[in-house]
Amino acid sequence: MAARLLSGHEAAEAVYAELKARLQGLPFTPFLRVLRLGEDPASVAYVRLKDKRARALGYRSQVEVYPEDFPEEALLRRIQELNADSEVDGILVQLPLPRHIRPERVLEAIDPLKDVDGFHPLNVGRLWSGGEGLFPCTPLGVVRLLKHYGVDLKGKEAVIIGRSNIVGKPLAALLLREDATVTLAHSKTEALQEVARRAEVLVVAAGRPHLVGKDWVRPGAIVVDVGINRVGEKLLGDVHPEVAEVASALTPVPGGVGPMTVAMLMHNTLKAALLRRHGASS
Ligand code: NDP
């Protein structure tokens, strides 16, 4: 059996069509501000992608670029200005930050109502307590991708490999909210392969190229590969392509979760605009 490929491009287009429809008739244009420090090539590329997509949708978008050695206090002051600017709906500070800047100080400085990356502790708390808020884009993208392809998560045995604050942990909260039974595995998990084989839905976000082979996958499982690993000229996922022989569905790398992350940033920007104006996103 060859696994069905779950295209992130296709699912992202559906998100964009929905956002465009919702934008029509709104009396305002969502405004996204992205701050980047330094010239890390991956960050430059990601920020360009976000800005381009926001403009293509009809949002206002502005990127601010600061030098690698920009002081932390100056960055915090700039965030306060953007917090106070009533025209600005979403503020995103591109990660990773230079070493001299403490990411937690930066993430906590952003107004939770403008926190389109969903990393502010208030939004993290709301995610886990079941409330309304802004939640991280990549995990949102994973869930949206699965829903686009009709995957019913209710009661499913879901295993996530990776427990970062950006992907694994918030995804565990989102899958719980979808009534999946969730296991969050990591580098200290014993018998990881056996744990992975229990999964009806297996999500891999470890940042280890081709960590998961076909022996790790329960026949018929749905496998989501979040990994993006640059190996020489190639971009490799955390899942070996041979997994397609046993899984019922698999996300490609590239073209799987990546496009969904940008799509959910656009979703969050509109949601932030609505939350700030009306206290609700619909
Ligand atoms: P982190 O490095 O922050 O976290 C990796 C997690 O994987 C940790 O919890 C770590 O465990 C766990 N892990 C590492 N190696 C193993 C292993 N051999 N076995 C089991 N668990 C392991 O990475 P991120 O969460 O930020 O990113 C993960 C991957 O997803 C990366 O490839 C990244 O590029 C990609 N990514 C893709 C995005 C997209 O849009 N498609 C967006 C964000 C990330 P421990 O906690 O014990 O150290």
PDB file of C-alpha atoms and ligand atoms in Angstrom, residues 138 161-164 166-168 185-188 192 205-208 211 226-229 238 257-258 261, ligand 1:
ATOM      1  CA  THR A 138       2.896  25.016  13.308  1.00  0.00           C
ATOM      2  CA  ILE A 161       7.892  12.814  19.082  1.00  0.00           C
ATOM      3  CA  GLY A 162       9.383  16.121  20.300  1.00  0.00           C
ATOM      4  CA  ARG A 163       8.338  18.309  23.250  1.00  0.00           C
ATOM      5  CA  SER A 164       9.475  21.804  22.280  1.00  0.00           C
ATOM      6  CA  ILE A 166       7.059  25.707  19.599  1.00  0.00           C
ATOM      7  CA  VAL A 167       5.757  22.403  18.258  1.00  0.00           C
ATOM      8  CA  GLY A 168       5.425  19.339  20.506  1.00  0.00           C
ATOM      9  CA  ALA A 185       7.651  11.466  23.577  1.00  0.00           C
ATOM     10  CA  HIS A 186      11.151  12.941  23.622  1.00  0.00           C
ATOM     11  CA  SER A 187      14.845  12.092  23.649  1.00  0.00           C
ATOM     12  CA  LYS A 188      14.638  10.347  27.049  1.00  0.00           C
ATOM     13  CA  LEU A 192      10.623   5.023  21.580  1.00  0.00           C
ATOM     14  CA  ALA A 205       9.024  16.965  15.360  1.00  0.00           C
ATOM     15  CA  ALA A 206      12.470  15.977  16.591  1.00  0.00           C
ATOM     16  CA  GLY A 207      14.749  17.740  14.114  1.00  0.00           C
ATOM     17  CA  ARG A 208      16.571  14.449  13.341  1.00  0.00           C
ATOM     18  CA  LEU A 211      14.708   9.321  12.519  1.00  0.00           C
ATOM     19  CA  VAL A 226       7.184  18.367  10.939  1.00  0.00           C
ATOM     20  CA  GLY A 227      10.965  18.079  10.572  1.00  0.00           C
ATOM     21  CA  ILE A 228      12.903  20.354   8.272  1.00  0.00           C
ATOM     22  CA  ASN A 229      16.562  19.408   8.217  1.00  0.00           C
ATOM     23  CA  ASP A 238      12.330  13.456  10.306  1.00  0.00           C
ATOM     24  CA  VAL A 257       3.528  21.168   7.375  1.00  0.00           C
ATOM     25  CA  GLY A 258       5.713  24.086   6.171  1.00  0.00           C
ATOM     26  CA  THR A 261       2.640  27.210   9.283  1.00  0.00           C
TER      27      THR A 261
HETATM   28  P1  NDP B   1      13.721  21.421  19.178  1.00  0.00           P
HETATM   29  O1  NDP B   1      15.155  21.094  18.909  1.00  0.00           O
HETATM   30  O2  NDP B   1      13.374  22.604  19.985  1.00  0.00           O
HETATM   31  O3  NDP B   1      13.040  20.152  19.884  1.00  0.00           O
HETATM   32  C1  NDP B   1      13.265  18.856  19.427  1.00  0.00           C
HETATM   33  C2  NDP B   1      12.515  17.881  20.302  1.00  0.00           C
HETATM   34  O4  NDP B   1      12.744  16.578  19.771  1.00  0.00           O
HETATM   35  C3  NDP B   1      12.985  17.870  21.753  1.00  0.00           C
HETATM   36  O5  NDP B   1      11.873  17.737  22.592  1.00  0.00           O
HETATM   37  C4  NDP B   1      13.889  16.643  21.823  1.00  0.00           C
HETATM   38  O6  NDP B   1      13.860  15.981  23.065  1.00  0.00           O
HETATM   39  C5  NDP B   1      13.263  15.748  20.780  1.00  0.00           C
HETATM   40  N1  NDP B   1      14.242  14.848  20.180  1.00  0.00           N
HETATM   41  C6  NDP B   1      15.430  15.176  19.603  1.00  0.00           C
HETATM   42  N2  NDP B   1      16.059  14.077  19.172  1.00  0.00           N
HETATM   43  C7  NDP B   1      15.275  13.035  19.500  1.00  0.00           C
HETATM   44  C8  NDP B   1      15.393  11.648  19.343  1.00  0.00           C
HETATM   45  N3  NDP B   1      16.471  11.080  18.761  1.00  0.00           N
HETATM   46  N4  NDP B   1      14.415  10.859  19.804  1.00  0.00           N
HETATM   47  C9  NDP B   1      13.331  11.404  20.410  1.00  0.00           C
HETATM   48  N5  NDP B   1      13.157  12.723  20.587  1.00  0.00           N
HETATM   49  C10 NDP B   1      14.129  13.519  20.143  1.00  0.00           C
HETATM   50  O7  NDP B   1      13.034  21.470  17.747  1.00  0.00           O
HETATM   51  P2  NDP B   1      11.650  22.155  17.236  1.00  0.00           P
HETATM   52  O8  NDP B   1      10.504  21.593  17.963  1.00  0.00           O
HETATM   53  O9  NDP B   1      11.817  23.606  17.172  1.00  0.00           O
HETATM   54  O10 NDP B   1      11.642  21.630  15.728  1.00  0.00           O
HETATM   55  C11 NDP B   1      11.585  20.253  15.424  1.00  0.00           C
HETATM   56  C12 NDP B   1      11.725  20.081  13.930  1.00  0.00           C
HETATM   57  O11 NDP B   1      10.615  20.703  13.297  1.00  0.00           O
HETATM   58  C13 NDP B   1      12.970  20.744  13.333  1.00  0.00           C
HETATM   59  O12 NDP B   1      13.404  19.947  12.231  1.00  0.00           O
HETATM   60  C14 NDP B   1      12.465  22.062  12.824  1.00  0.00           C
HETATM   61  O13 NDP B   1      13.227  22.555  11.746  1.00  0.00           O
HETATM   62  C15 NDP B   1      11.084  21.671  12.358  1.00  0.00           C
HETATM   63  N6  NDP B   1      10.129  22.770  12.359  1.00  0.00           N
HETATM   64  C16 NDP B   1       9.349  22.877  11.256  1.00  0.00           C
HETATM   65  C17 NDP B   1       8.414  23.856  11.182  1.00  0.00           C
HETATM   66  C18 NDP B   1       7.543  23.903   9.984  1.00  0.00           C
HETATM   67  O14 NDP B   1       6.948  24.930   9.724  1.00  0.00           O
HETATM   68  N7  NDP B   1       7.404  22.803   9.225  1.00  0.00           N
HETATM   69  C19 NDP B   1       8.251  24.864  12.232  1.00  0.00           C
HETATM   70  C20 NDP B   1       9.053  24.603  13.417  1.00  0.00           C
HETATM   71  C21 NDP B   1       9.979  23.595  13.446  1.00  0.00           C
HETATM   72  P3  NDP B   1      14.386  16.634  24.448  1.00  0.00           P
HETATM   73  O15 NDP B   1      13.337  17.635  24.852  1.00  0.00           O
HETATM   74  O16 NDP B   1      14.457  15.486  25.378  1.00  0.00           O
HETATM   75  O17 NDP B   1      15.701  17.256  24.126  1.00  0.00           O
END
